[in-house]
PDB file of C-alpha atoms and ligand atoms in Angstrom:
ATOM      1  CA  UNK N 282    -105.240 -21.904  38.690  1.00 61.00           C
ATOM      2  CA  UNK N 283    -102.865 -21.076  41.617  1.00 74.00           C
ATOM      3  CA  UNK N 284    -100.886 -18.913  38.898  1.00 78.00           C
ATOM      4  CA  UNK N 285    -103.236 -16.139  39.634  1.00 79.00           C
ATOM      5  CA  UNK N 286    -103.586 -16.349  43.611  1.00 76.00           C
ATOM      6  CA  UNK N 287    -101.343 -13.879  44.363  1.00 82.00           C
ATOM      7  CA  UNK N 288    -102.415 -11.880  41.663  1.00 91.00           C
ATOM      8  CA  UNK N 289    -102.574  -7.948  43.373  1.00 94.00           C
ATOM      9  CA  UNK N 290    -103.379  -6.478  39.383  1.00 97.00           C
ATOM     10  CA  UNK N 291    -105.518  -7.915  36.415  1.00 98.00           C
ATOM     11  CA  UNK N 292    -106.183  -6.778  33.182  1.00 98.00           C
ATOM     12  CA  UNK N 293    -108.720  -9.126  31.351  1.00 98.00           C
ATOM     13  CA  UNK N 294    -107.996  -9.121  27.321  1.00 99.00           C
ATOM     14  CA  UNK N 295    -111.615 -10.088  25.466  1.00 98.00           C
ATOM     15  CA  UNK N 296    -111.864 -10.973  21.759  1.00 97.00           C
ATOM     16  CA  UNK N 297    -115.500 -12.639  20.224  1.00 95.00           C
ATOM     17  CA  UNK N 298    -115.555 -15.706  21.680  1.00 96.00           C
ATOM     18  CA  UNK N 299    -115.687 -14.168  25.000  1.00 98.00           C
ATOM     19  CA  UNK N 300    -119.352 -13.397  23.486  1.00 97.00           C
ATOM     20  CA  UNK N 301    -120.092 -16.434  22.049  1.00 95.00           C
ATOM     21  CA  UNK N 302    -121.644 -18.157  24.691  1.00 97.00           C
ATOM     22  CA  UNK N 303    -124.467 -14.866  24.774  1.00 97.00           C
ATOM     23  CA  UNK N 304    -125.315 -15.941  21.004  1.00 93.00           C
ATOM     24  CA  UNK N 305    -123.366 -13.183  19.494  1.00 92.00           C
ATOM     25  CA  UNK N 306    -120.987 -14.992  16.828  1.00 87.00           C
ATOM     26  CA  UNK N 307    -117.271 -14.825  17.050  1.00 88.00           C
ATOM     27  CA  UNK N 308    -116.050 -12.607  14.568  1.00 77.00           C
ATOM     28  CA  UNK N 309    -114.894 -14.939  11.904  1.00 69.00           C
ATOM     29  CA  UNK N 310    -117.533 -16.263  11.962  1.00 69.00           C
ATOM     30  CA  UNK N 311    -119.993 -13.140  12.004  1.00 57.00           C
ATOM     31  CA  UNK N 312    -120.403 -13.435   8.554  1.00 62.00           C
ATOM     32  CA  UNK N 313    -122.677 -16.121   8.395  1.00 63.00           C
ATOM     33  CA  UNK N 314    -126.031 -17.029   6.237  1.00 62.00           C
ATOM     34  CA  UNK N 315    -126.366 -13.664   4.181  1.00 61.00           C
ATOM     35  CA  UNK N 316    -122.383 -12.649   4.393  1.00 66.00           C
ATOM     36  CA  UNK N 317    -121.282 -15.913   4.463  1.00 71.00           C
ATOM     37  CA  UNK N 318    -119.136 -14.680   0.443  1.00 72.00           C
ATOM     38  CA  UNK N 319    -117.230 -11.969   2.330  1.00 78.00           C
ATOM     39  CA  UNK N 320    -114.207 -11.966   4.754  1.00 81.00           C
ATOM     40  CA  UNK N 321    -114.826  -9.192   7.849  1.00 78.00           C
ATOM     41  CA  UNK N 322    -111.803  -7.710   6.942  1.00 80.00           C
ATOM     42  CA  UNK N 323    -113.115  -6.794   3.961  1.00 83.00           C
ATOM     43  CA  UNK N 324    -116.611  -5.727   5.467  1.00 89.00           C
ATOM     44  CA  UNK N 325    -114.482  -3.948   7.929  1.00 94.00           C
ATOM     45  CA  UNK N 326    -112.761  -0.869   6.266  1.00 96.00           C
ATOM     46  CA  UNK N 327    -114.227   2.452   5.443  1.00 96.00           C
ATOM     47  CA  UNK N 328    -113.418   1.311   1.732  1.00 96.00           C
ATOM     48  CA  UNK N 329    -115.854  -1.067   1.596  1.00 95.00           C
ATOM     49  CA  UNK N 330    -118.570   1.169   3.014  1.00 97.00           C
ATOM     50  CA  UNK N 331    -117.893   3.548   0.814  1.00 96.00           C
ATOM     51  CA  UNK N 332    -118.139   0.828  -2.402  1.00 96.00           C
ATOM     52  CA  UNK N 333    -121.005  -0.632  -1.122  1.00 95.00           C
ATOM     53  CA  UNK N 334    -122.865   1.395   1.928  1.00 96.00           C
ATOM     54  CA  UNK N 335    -125.896  -0.831   2.340  1.00 95.00           C
ATOM     55  CA  UNK N 336    -124.395  -3.749   2.480  1.00 93.00           C
ATOM     56  CA  UNK N 337    -122.017  -3.049   5.488  1.00 95.00           C
ATOM     57  CA  UNK N 338    -124.262  -1.054   6.601  1.00 96.00           C
ATOM     58  CA  UNK N 339    -126.696  -3.662   7.049  1.00 94.00           C
ATOM     59  CA  UNK N 340    -123.831  -5.668   8.656  1.00 91.00           C
ATOM     60  CA  UNK N 341    -123.574  -3.741  11.268  1.00 94.00           C
ATOM     61  CA  UNK N 342    -127.275  -3.010  12.193  1.00 94.00           C
ATOM     62  CA  UNK N 343    -127.631  -6.135  12.004  1.00 90.00           C
ATOM     63  CA  UNK N 344    -125.257  -6.910  15.209  1.00 92.00           C
ATOM     64  CA  UNK N 345    -126.517  -4.119  16.174  1.00 95.00           C
ATOM     65  CA  UNK N 346    -129.957  -5.626  16.856  1.00 93.00           C
ATOM     66  CA  UNK N 347    -128.071  -9.279  17.796  1.00 92.00           C
ATOM     67  CA  UNK N 348    -125.942  -7.469  20.605  1.00 95.00           C
ATOM     68  CA  UNK N 349    -128.736  -5.864  22.141  1.00 96.00           C
ATOM     69  CA  UNK N 350    -130.902  -9.072  22.284  1.00 96.00           C
ATOM     70  CA  UNK N 351    -128.011 -11.024  23.665  1.00 97.00           C
ATOM     71  CA  UNK N 352    -127.625 -11.341  27.812  1.00 98.00           C
ATOM     72  CA  UNK N 353    -124.399 -11.546  29.517  1.00 98.00           C
ATOM     73  CA  UNK N 354    -123.536 -14.811  30.191  1.00 98.00           C
ATOM     74  CA  UNK N 355    -121.826 -16.368  33.836  1.00 98.00           C
ATOM     75  CA  UNK N 356    -118.584 -15.909  31.943  1.00 98.00           C
ATOM     76  CA  UNK N 357    -119.546 -12.204  32.219  1.00 98.00           C
ATOM     77  CA  UNK N 358    -121.146 -11.834  35.041  1.00 98.00           C
ATOM     78  CA  UNK N 359    -117.963 -13.692  36.903  1.00 98.00           C
ATOM     79  CA  UNK N 360    -115.724 -10.922  35.476  1.00 98.00           C
ATOM     80  CA  UNK N 361    -117.858  -8.422  37.180  1.00 98.00           C
ATOM     81  CA  UNK N 362    -117.027 -10.055  40.583  1.00 97.00           C
ATOM     82  CA  UNK N 363    -114.239 -10.188  40.124  1.00 97.00           C
ATOM     83  CA  UNK N 364    -113.953  -6.994  38.737  1.00 97.00           C
ATOM     84  CA  UNK N 365    -115.795  -5.348  42.180  1.00 97.00           C
ATOM     85  CA  UNK N 366    -113.159  -7.941  44.584  1.00 95.00           C
ATOM     86  CA  UNK N 367    -109.969  -6.580  43.173  1.00 95.00           C
ATOM     87  CA  UNK N 368    -111.761  -3.245  42.737  1.00 91.00           C
ATOM     88  CA  UNK N 369    -109.518  -0.504  40.921  1.00 90.00           C
ATOM     89  CA  UNK N 370    -107.458  -2.979  40.442  1.00 95.00           C
ATOM     90  CA  UNK N 371    -108.736  -5.521  37.401  1.00 98.00           C
ATOM     91  CA  UNK N 372    -109.472  -3.594  34.277  1.00 98.00           C
ATOM     92  CA  UNK N 373    -111.242  -5.208  31.174  1.00 98.00           C
ATOM     93  CA  UNK N 374    -109.583  -4.411  27.973  1.00 99.00           C
ATOM     94  CA  UNK N 375    -112.104  -5.720  25.482  1.00 98.00           C
ATOM     95  CA  UNK N 376    -111.739  -5.581  21.806  1.00 98.00           C
ATOM     96  CA  UNK N 377    -115.480  -6.686  21.402  1.00 97.00           C
ATOM     97  CA  UNK N 378    -118.398  -3.404  20.279  1.00 97.00           C
ATOM     98  CA  UNK N 379    -121.427  -5.525  21.501  1.00 97.00           C
ATOM     99  CA  UNK N 380    -121.700  -4.024  25.235  1.00 98.00           C
ATOM    100  CA  UNK N 381    -122.012  -6.859  27.220  1.00 98.00           C
ATOM    101  CA  UNK N 382    -119.098  -5.716  29.951  1.00 98.00           C
ATOM    102  CA  UNK N 383    -120.957  -2.671  31.208  1.00 98.00           C
ATOM    103  CA  UNK N 384    -124.066  -4.572  30.770  1.00 98.00           C
ATOM    104  CA  UNK N 385    -122.933  -7.555  33.034  1.00 98.00           C
ATOM    105  CA  UNK N 386    -121.569  -4.797  35.644  1.00 98.00           C
ATOM    106  CA  UNK N 387    -117.894  -4.453  34.744  1.00 98.00           C
ATOM    107  CA  UNK N 388    -117.222  -0.530  35.376  1.00 97.00           C
ATOM    108  CA  UNK N 389    -113.657  -0.809  34.511  1.00 98.00           C
ATOM    109  CA  UNK N 390    -114.264  -1.005  30.613  1.00 98.00           C
ATOM    110  CA  UNK N 391    -111.376  -0.059  28.665  1.00 98.00           C
ATOM    111  CA  UNK N 392    -113.493  -0.438  24.679  1.00 98.00           C
ATOM    112  CA  UNK N 393    -110.405  -0.742  22.433  1.00 98.00           C
ATOM    113  CA  UNK N 394    -112.516  -0.982  18.548  1.00 98.00           C
ATOM    114  CA  UNK N 395    -115.124   1.350  19.396  1.00 98.00           C
ATOM    115  CA  UNK N 396    -119.602   0.402  19.677  1.00 98.00           C
ATOM    116  CA  UNK N 397    -121.922  -0.876  17.992  1.00 97.00           C
ATOM    117  CA  UNK N 398    -124.084   1.931  19.980  1.00 97.00           C
ATOM    118  CA  UNK N 399    -122.145   4.615  18.635  1.00 97.00           C
ATOM    119  CA  UNK N 400    -122.468   6.065  14.505  1.00 97.00           C
ATOM    120  CA  UNK N 401    -121.304   9.515  13.072  1.00 98.00           C
ATOM    121  CA  UNK N 402    -120.719  10.553   9.604  1.00 97.00           C
ATOM    122  CA  UNK N 403    -118.632   9.729   7.967  1.00 96.00           C
ATOM    123  CA  UNK N 404    -117.121  12.935   6.805  1.00 96.00           C
ATOM    124  CA  UNK N 405    -117.546  14.977  10.136  1.00 96.00           C
ATOM    125  CA  UNK N 406    -118.054  12.841  12.804  1.00 96.00           C
ATOM    126  CA  UNK N 407    -121.517  13.738  13.667  1.00 97.00           C
ATOM    127  CA  UNK N 408    -122.872  11.655  16.041  1.00 97.00           C
ATOM    128  CA  UNK N 409    -126.110  10.251  14.992  1.00 97.00           C
ATOM    129  CA  UNK N 410    -129.130   8.938  17.454  1.00 96.00           C
ATOM    130  CA  UNK N 411    -128.820   5.289  18.080  1.00 96.00           C
ATOM    131  CA  UNK N 412    -132.476   4.295  18.733  1.00 94.00           C
ATOM    132  CA  UNK N 413    -132.604   6.413  15.146  1.00 94.00           C
ATOM    133  CA  UNK N 414    -130.809   4.131  13.321  1.00 93.00           C
ATOM    134  CA  UNK N 415    -133.110   0.295  15.448  1.00 91.00           C
ATOM    135  CA  UNK N 416    -136.593   2.038  13.746  1.00 91.00           C
ATOM    136  CA  UNK N 417    -134.326   1.271   9.831  1.00 91.00           C
ATOM    137  CA  UNK N 418    -136.234  -1.372   7.930  1.00 82.00           C
ATOM    138  CA  UNK N 419    -134.022  -3.228   5.147  1.00 75.00           C
ATOM    139  CA  UNK N 420    -134.597  -3.714   0.970  1.00 65.00           C
ATOM    140  CA  UNK N 421    -133.375  -7.552   1.655  1.00 66.00           C
ATOM    141  CA  UNK N 422    -131.026  -9.524   1.915  1.00 69.00           C
ATOM    142  CA  UNK N 423    -129.622  -8.029   4.806  1.00 84.00           C
ATOM    143  CA  UNK N 424    -128.598  -4.631   2.986  1.00 91.00           C
ATOM    144  CA  UNK N 425    -129.269  -1.490   4.498  1.00 95.00           C
ATOM    145  CA  UNK N 426    -129.361   1.770   3.616  1.00 96.00           C
ATOM    146  CA  UNK N 427    -127.170   4.174   5.981  1.00 97.00           C
ATOM    147  CA  UNK N 428    -129.057   6.933   6.716  1.00 97.00           C
ATOM    148  CA  UNK N 429    -128.015  10.486   5.996  1.00 97.00           C
ATOM    149  CA  UNK N 430    -126.201  13.500   9.077  1.00 96.00           C
ATOM    150  CA  UNK N 431    -128.941  15.299   9.591  1.00 93.00           C
ATOM    151  CA  UNK N 432    -126.502  18.428  10.184  1.00 94.00           C
ATOM    152  CA  UNK N 433    -124.156  17.801   6.777  1.00 95.00           C
ATOM    153  CA  UNK N 434    -125.957  15.290   4.992  1.00 96.00           C
ATOM    154  CA  UNK N 435    -122.742  12.448   4.878  1.00 97.00           C
ATOM    155  CA  UNK N 436    -123.543   8.580   5.168  1.00 98.00           C
ATOM    156  CA  UNK N 437    -123.892   7.600   8.651  1.00 98.00           C
ATOM    157  CA  UNK N 438    -121.329   5.019  10.053  1.00 98.00           C
ATOM    158  CA  UNK N 439    -120.959   2.730  12.784  1.00 98.00           C
ATOM    159  CA  UNK N 440    -118.899   4.529  15.409  1.00 98.00           C
ATOM    160  CA  UNK N 441    -116.298   1.055  15.576  1.00 98.00           C
ATOM    161  CA  UNK N 442    -112.688   1.384  14.383  1.00 98.00           C
ATOM    162  CA  UNK N 443    -112.224  -1.048  10.558  1.00 97.00           C
ATOM    163  CA  UNK N 444    -109.202  -1.798  10.064  1.00 95.00           C
ATOM    164  CA  UNK N 445    -106.763   0.392   8.944  1.00 96.00           C
ATOM    165  CA  UNK N 446    -107.887   3.408  11.180  1.00 98.00           C
ATOM    166  CA  UNK N 447    -106.400   4.558  14.606  1.00 98.00           C
ATOM    167  CA  UNK N 448    -107.806   2.534  17.500  1.00 98.00           C
ATOM    168  CA  UNK N 449    -109.556   5.801  19.828  1.00 98.00           C
ATOM    169  CA  UNK N 450    -105.721   7.917  21.161  1.00 98.00           C
ATOM    170  CA  UNK N 451    -107.370   7.736  25.433  1.00 98.00           C
ATOM    171  CA  UNK N 452    -108.111   3.214  25.568  1.00 98.00           C
ATOM    172  CA  UNK N 453    -104.719   2.855  23.349  1.00 98.00           C
ATOM    173  CA  UNK N 454    -102.778   4.530  26.506  1.00 98.00           C
ATOM    174  CA  UNK N 455    -104.750   3.477  28.925  1.00 98.00           C
ATOM    175  CA  UNK N 456    -104.314  -0.697  27.895  1.00 98.00           C
ATOM    176  CA  UNK N 457    -100.442   0.131  27.339  1.00 98.00           C
ATOM    177  CA  UNK N 458    -100.467   1.071  30.493  1.00 98.00           C
ATOM    178  CA  UNK N 459    -102.601  -0.875  32.364  1.00 98.00           C
ATOM    179  CA  UNK N 460    -100.326  -4.073  30.289  1.00 98.00           C
ATOM    180  CA  UNK N 461     -97.446  -1.565  31.895  1.00 98.00           C
ATOM    181  CA  UNK N 462     -98.908  -1.919  35.511  1.00 98.00           C
ATOM    182  CA  UNK N 463    -100.591  -5.242  35.677  1.00 98.00           C
ATOM    183  CA  UNK N 464     -99.547  -8.559  37.662  1.00 97.00           C
ATOM    184  CA  UNK N 465    -101.518 -10.967  36.115  1.00 98.00           C
ATOM    185  CA  UNK N 466    -102.829 -10.793  32.153  1.00 98.00           C
ATOM    186  CA  UNK N 467    -106.104 -12.827  31.764  1.00 98.00           C
ATOM    187  CA  UNK N 468    -106.397 -13.148  27.885  1.00 98.00           C
ATOM    188  CA  UNK N 469    -109.569 -14.439  27.390  1.00 98.00           C
ATOM    189  CA  UNK N 470    -111.625 -15.623  24.089  1.00 97.00           C
ATOM    190  CA  UNK N 471    -109.162 -13.844  21.351  1.00 97.00           C
ATOM    191  CA  UNK N 472    -107.330 -15.197  17.872  1.00 95.00           C
ATOM    192  CA  UNK N 473    -104.949 -12.622  18.897  1.00 97.00           C
ATOM    193  CA  UNK N 474    -104.065 -11.878  15.089  1.00 95.00           C
ATOM    194  CA  UNK N 475    -105.182  -7.747  15.784  1.00 95.00           C
ATOM    195  CA  UNK N 476    -103.214  -5.583  16.057  1.00 98.00           C
ATOM    196  CA  UNK N 477    -102.572  -3.886  18.395  1.00 98.00           C
ATOM    197  CA  UNK N 478    -104.764  -5.731  20.654  1.00 98.00           C
ATOM    198  CA  UNK N 479    -102.565  -8.666  19.963  1.00 98.00           C
ATOM    199  CA  UNK N 480     -99.355  -6.555  21.141  1.00 98.00           C
ATOM    200  CA  UNK N 481    -101.508  -5.793  24.881  1.00 98.00           C
ATOM    201  CA  UNK N 482    -100.307  -9.815  26.013  1.00 98.00           C
ATOM    202  CA  UNK N 483     -96.309  -8.663  24.977  1.00 98.00           C
ATOM    203  CA  UNK N 484     -96.470  -6.260  26.375  1.00 98.00           C
ATOM    204  CA  UNK N 485     -97.701  -7.282  30.058  1.00 98.00           C
ATOM    205  CA  UNK N 486     -95.070 -10.275  30.166  1.00 98.00           C
ATOM    206  CA  UNK N 487     -91.951  -8.162  28.908  1.00 98.00           C
ATOM    207  CA  UNK N 488     -93.029  -5.828  32.260  1.00 98.00           C
ATOM    208  CA  UNK N 489     -93.200  -9.467  34.246  1.00 97.00           C
ATOM    209  CA  UNK N 490     -96.509  -9.902  34.681  1.00 97.00           C
ATOM    210  CA  UNK N 491     -98.170 -13.735  34.129  1.00 97.00           C
ATOM    211  CA  UNK N 492    -100.494 -15.194  31.560  1.00 98.00           C
ATOM    212  CA  UNK N 493    -103.402 -17.027  30.773  1.00 98.00           C
ATOM    213  CA  UNK N 494    -104.897 -17.399  28.467  1.00 98.00           C
ATOM    214  CA  UNK N 495    -108.903 -18.646  28.658  1.00 98.00           C
ATOM    215  CA  UNK N 496    -109.760 -20.766  24.738  1.00 98.00           C
ATOM    216  CA  UNK N 497    -110.996 -24.042  23.794  1.00 97.00           C
ATOM    217  CA  UNK N 498    -108.970 -23.863  20.961  1.00 96.00           C
ATOM    218  CA  UNK N 499    -105.139 -22.548  21.112  1.00 97.00           C
ATOM    219  CA  UNK N 500    -103.228 -19.336  18.962  1.00 97.00           C
ATOM    220  CA  UNK N 501    -100.794 -18.159  18.503  1.00 97.00           C
ATOM    221  CA  UNK N 502    -100.201 -17.196  21.926  1.00 98.00           C
ATOM    222  CA  UNK N 503    -101.157 -20.380  22.913  1.00 98.00           C
ATOM    223  CA  UNK N 504     -97.417 -20.905  22.333  1.00 97.00           C
ATOM    224  CA  UNK N 505     -96.430 -18.115  25.214  1.00 97.00           C
ATOM    225  CA  UNK N 506     -98.436 -18.249  27.959  1.00 98.00           C
ATOM    226  CA  UNK N 507     -98.036 -19.168  31.595  1.00 97.00           C
ATOM    227  CA  UNK N 508    -101.462 -21.275  31.873  1.00 97.00           C
ATOM    228  CA  UNK N 509    -103.233 -22.184  28.339  1.00 98.00           C
ATOM    229  CA  UNK N 510    -106.965 -23.156  29.975  1.00 98.00           C
ATOM    230  CA  UNK N 511    -108.630 -24.534  27.319  1.00 98.00           C
ATOM    231  CA  UNK N 512    -112.541 -24.093  27.885  1.00 98.00           C
ATOM    232  CA  UNK N 513    -114.802 -21.870  27.001  1.00 98.00           C
ATOM    233  CA  UNK N 514    -115.460 -18.709  28.868  1.00 98.00           C
ATOM    234  CA  UNK N 515    -118.874 -19.236  29.893  1.00 98.00           C
ATOM    235  CA  UNK N 516    -117.039 -22.570  31.878  1.00 98.00           C
ATOM    236  CA  UNK N 517    -113.656 -21.302  33.194  1.00 98.00           C
ATOM    237  CA  UNK N 518    -114.595 -17.629  34.114  1.00 98.00           C
ATOM    238  CA  UNK N 519    -117.071 -18.636  36.898  1.00 98.00           C
ATOM    239  CA  UNK N 520    -114.566 -21.187  38.859  1.00 97.00           C
ATOM    240  CA  UNK N 521    -111.255 -18.754  38.650  1.00 96.00           C
ATOM    241  CA  UNK N 522    -113.885 -15.789  40.725  1.00 96.00           C
ATOM    242  CA  UNK N 523    -114.930 -18.166  42.892  1.00 94.00           C
ATOM    243  CA  UNK N 524    -111.378 -19.240  43.557  1.00 92.00           C
ATOM    244  CA  UNK N 525    -109.923 -15.687  43.980  1.00 92.00           C
ATOM    245  CA  UNK N 526    -113.742 -14.579  45.751  1.00 90.00           C
ATOM    246  CA  UNK N 527    -113.953 -17.442  48.014  1.00 84.00           C
ATOM    247  CA  UNK N 528    -110.132 -17.786  48.576  1.00 71.00           C
ATOM    248  CA  UNK N 529    -109.746 -17.315  52.730  1.00 67.00           C
TER     249      UNK N 529
HETATM  250  C1  BV8 M 873    -104.403  -0.160  13.449  1.00 76.69           C
HETATM  251  C2  BV8 M 873    -114.277  -3.396  15.037  1.00 76.69           C
HETATM  252  C3  BV8 M 873    -102.795   2.091  12.641  1.00 76.69           C
HETATM  253  C4  BV8 M 873    -114.818  -3.665  13.554  1.00 76.69           C
HETATM  254  C5  BV8 M 873    -111.784  -4.892  15.088  1.00 76.69           C
HETATM  255  C6  BV8 M 873     -99.742  -4.606  12.931  1.00 76.69           C
HETATM  256  C7  BV8 M 873     -99.873  -3.093  14.144  1.00 76.69           C
HETATM  257  C8  BV8 M 873    -100.402  -2.349  14.243  1.00 76.69           C
HETATM  258  C9  BV8 M 873    -101.512  -2.481  12.380  1.00 76.69           C
HETATM  259  C10 BV8 M 873    -101.543  -3.858  12.487  1.00 76.69           C
HETATM  260  C11 BV8 M 873     -99.921  -4.443  12.050  1.00 76.69           C
HETATM  261  N1  BV8 M 873    -100.668  -5.535  11.828  1.00 76.69           N
HETATM  262  C12 BV8 M 873    -101.397  -5.398  11.044  1.00 76.69           C
HETATM  263  C13 BV8 M 873    -102.046  -4.778  11.279  1.00 76.69           C
HETATM  264  C14 BV8 M 873    -103.034  -3.836   9.956  1.00 76.69           C
HETATM  265  C15 BV8 M 873    -104.405  -4.344  10.828  1.00 76.69           C
HETATM  266  C16 BV8 M 873    -104.001  -6.233  11.826  1.00 76.69           C
HETATM  267  O1  BV8 M 873    -104.235  -6.053  12.736  1.00 76.69           O
HETATM  268  N2  BV8 M 873    -104.835  -7.023  10.963  1.00 76.69           N
HETATM  269  C17 BV8 M 873    -105.167  -8.166  10.900  1.00 76.69           C
HETATM  270  C18 BV8 M 873    -106.247  -9.222  10.109  1.00 76.69           C
HETATM  271  C19 BV8 M 873    -103.556  -8.858  10.835  1.00 76.69           C
HETATM  272  N3  BV8 M 873    -105.031  -3.777  12.444  1.00 76.69           N
HETATM  273  C20 BV8 M 873    -105.561  -2.755  11.899  1.00 76.69           C
HETATM  274  O2  BV8 M 873    -106.121  -1.868  11.157  1.00 76.69           O
HETATM  275  C21 BV8 M 873    -105.998  -1.767  13.144  1.00 76.69           C
HETATM  276  N4  BV8 M 873    -105.609  -0.384  13.288  1.00 76.69           N
HETATM  277  O3  BV8 M 873    -103.943  -0.445  13.862  1.00 76.69           O
HETATM  278  O4  BV8 M 873    -104.103   1.345  12.803  1.00 76.69           O
HETATM  279  C22 BV8 M 873    -102.709   1.271  11.067  1.00 76.69           C
HETATM  280  C23 BV8 M 873    -103.246   1.416  10.176  1.00 76.69           C
HETATM  281  C24 BV8 M 873    -102.728   0.936   9.700  1.00 76.69           C
HETATM  282  C25 BV8 M 873    -102.096   0.411   8.913  1.00 76.69           C
HETATM  283  C26 BV8 M 873    -101.612   0.336   9.683  1.00 76.69           C
HETATM  284  C27 BV8 M 873    -101.149   0.069  11.178  1.00 76.69           C
HETATM  285  C28 BV8 M 873    -108.118  -1.485  13.518  1.00 76.69           C
HETATM  286  C29 BV8 M 873    -108.015  -2.406  14.384  1.00 76.69           C
HETATM  287  C30 BV8 M 873    -108.923  -3.001  14.468  1.00 76.69           C
HETATM  288  C31 BV8 M 873    -110.100  -3.743  13.345  1.00 76.69           C
HETATM  289  N5  BV8 M 873    -111.617  -3.307  14.273  1.00 76.69           N
HETATM  290  N6  BV8 M 873    -113.966  -4.848  14.912  1.00 76.69           N
HETATM  291  C32 BV8 M 873    -116.045  -4.609  14.210  1.00 76.69           C
HETATM  292  O5  BV8 M 873    -116.604  -5.240  14.870  1.00 76.69           O
HETATM  293  O6  BV8 M 873    -117.297  -4.820  12.810  1.00 76.69           O
HETATM  294  S1  BV8 M 873    -111.246  -5.920  14.948  1.00 76.69           S
HETATM  295  C33 BV8 M 873    -111.887  -7.066  14.815  1.00 76.69           C
HETATM  296  O7  BV8 M 873    -111.571  -8.365  14.617  1.00 76.69           O
HETATM  297  C34 BV8 M 873    -112.571  -7.490  16.824  1.00 76.69           C
HETATM  298  O8  BV8 M 873    -112.933  -6.261  17.196  1.00 76.69           O
HETATM  299  C35 BV8 M 873    -111.397  -8.395  16.493  1.00 76.69           C
HETATM  300  O9  BV8 M 873    -110.094  -7.232  17.784  1.00 76.69           O
HETATM  301  C36 BV8 M 873    -111.272  -9.061  15.760  1.00 76.69           C
HETATM  302  C37 BV8 M 873    -110.846 -10.261  15.923  1.00 76.69           C
HETATM  303  O10 BV8 M 873    -110.640 -11.113  16.604  1.00 76.69           O
HETATM  304  P1  BV8 M 873    -111.102 -11.902  17.958  1.00 76.69           P
HETATM  305  O11 BV8 M 873    -112.378 -10.328  18.707  1.00 76.69           O
HETATM  306  O12 BV8 M 873    -109.924 -12.638  18.395  1.00 76.69           O
HETATM  307  O13 BV8 M 873    -112.639 -12.718  17.470  1.00 76.69           O
HETATM  308  P2  BV8 M 873    -112.313 -14.222  16.426  1.00 76.69           P
HETATM  309  O14 BV8 M 873    -113.302 -14.079  15.995  1.00 76.69           O
HETATM  310  O15 BV8 M 873    -110.881 -13.783  15.708  1.00 76.69           O
HETATM  311  O16 BV8 M 873    -112.081 -15.595  16.999  1.00 76.69           O
HETATM  312  C38 BV8 M 873    -112.507 -15.560  18.508  1.00 76.69           C
HETATM  313  C39 BV8 M 873    -111.670 -16.423  19.700  1.00 76.69           C
HETATM  314  O17 BV8 M 873    -112.140 -16.776  20.528  1.00 76.69           O
HETATM  315  C40 BV8 M 873    -111.015 -17.563  18.660  1.00 76.69           C
HETATM  316  O18 BV8 M 873    -109.776 -17.645  19.536  1.00 76.69           O
HETATM  317  C41 BV8 M 873    -112.252 -18.906  19.450  1.00 76.69           C
HETATM  318  O19 BV8 M 873    -111.049 -20.298  19.514  1.00 76.69           O
HETATM  319  C42 BV8 M 873    -112.156 -18.155  20.839  1.00 76.69           C
HETATM  320  N7  BV8 M 873    -113.588 -18.674  21.004  1.00 76.69           N
HETATM  321  C43 BV8 M 873    -115.207 -19.226  20.738  1.00 76.69           C
HETATM  322  N8  BV8 M 873    -115.947 -19.574  21.590  1.00 76.69           N
HETATM  323  C44 BV8 M 873    -115.147 -19.413  22.959  1.00 76.69           C
HETATM  324  C45 BV8 M 873    -114.204 -18.699  22.833  1.00 76.69           C
HETATM  325  N9  BV8 M 873    -113.463 -18.395  23.451  1.00 76.69           N
HETATM  326  C46 BV8 M 873    -113.773 -18.372  24.833  1.00 76.69           C
HETATM  327  N10 BV8 M 873    -114.940 -19.330  25.033  1.00 76.69           N
HETATM  328  C47 BV8 M 873    -115.721 -19.700  24.177  1.00 76.69           C
HETATM  329  N11 BV8 M 873    -116.585 -20.060  24.010  1.00 76.69           N
END
């Protein structure tokens, strides 16, 4: 923990494990029940959506409802507290699409992979109201026919970044800049398997940053970090926040 004491700037990179203690399954186990037989990388693609729109849209509508019901746990609140303590010196770069960092009060959040709250038409990007998606009712087996865009009649898709799609340029640019400028990278709840997000800790380290990982399990990043803290986000982050915020 003392490895973080001299931190002037902190880049926090989070993944699905950050939301596990808020009851949202991690990406690799998000395919529970109805979707258990699919590989997430198969469902989280435009091709899968165009081939099986009701299956893919049903999965995202289910995840949106789950995210809306979820409450940010103590680890989220600890990151918001650290954000208040470090002001502009702390940024949360998240791979998650559930919106929980902002709901917990973090003000500097970069959403690399979009948001479950954003829907748009698959062909022209016309925005579609989230509340209308929440009012839809599926035909069973978790499937849900996507609505049609009121402007052009195309299918409506979730506003997330699918595999094979480029990340939003402003978000990616901000993440690269923060990785180059930070002196501490805190990597929480990610399997460090999906790129380009997984390249962020290495970029920070290449520019002299210390890297700390919080995860109950080891990952491909674990042997390259300055400190591997084997713990859940909800346990470790409040302890870290108390140490850094209450220190004289
Ligand atoms: C792209 C939104 C250009 C959708 C997601 C090299 C460079 C660039 C691209 C690639 C590359 N190599 C391969 C690629 C292609 C691909 C990729 O990375 N594939 C992987 C599988 C190898 N990348 C892309 O396609 C990206 N696009 O680069 O565009 C391009 C285009 C074409 C070809 C080449 C390049 C787009 C990637 C974004 C995809 N969208 N999400 C949705 O949410 O449905 S990715 C999605 O999966 C998540 O957002 C997240 O990023 C990822 C899942 O990872 P995690 O968040 O880490 O979750 P996971 O379940 O895996 O792990 C949870 C962890 O939590 C575990 O370690 C667990 O131990 C831990 N944990 C559990 N409980 C707790 C905990 N930790 C703490 N506390 C707990 N309580």
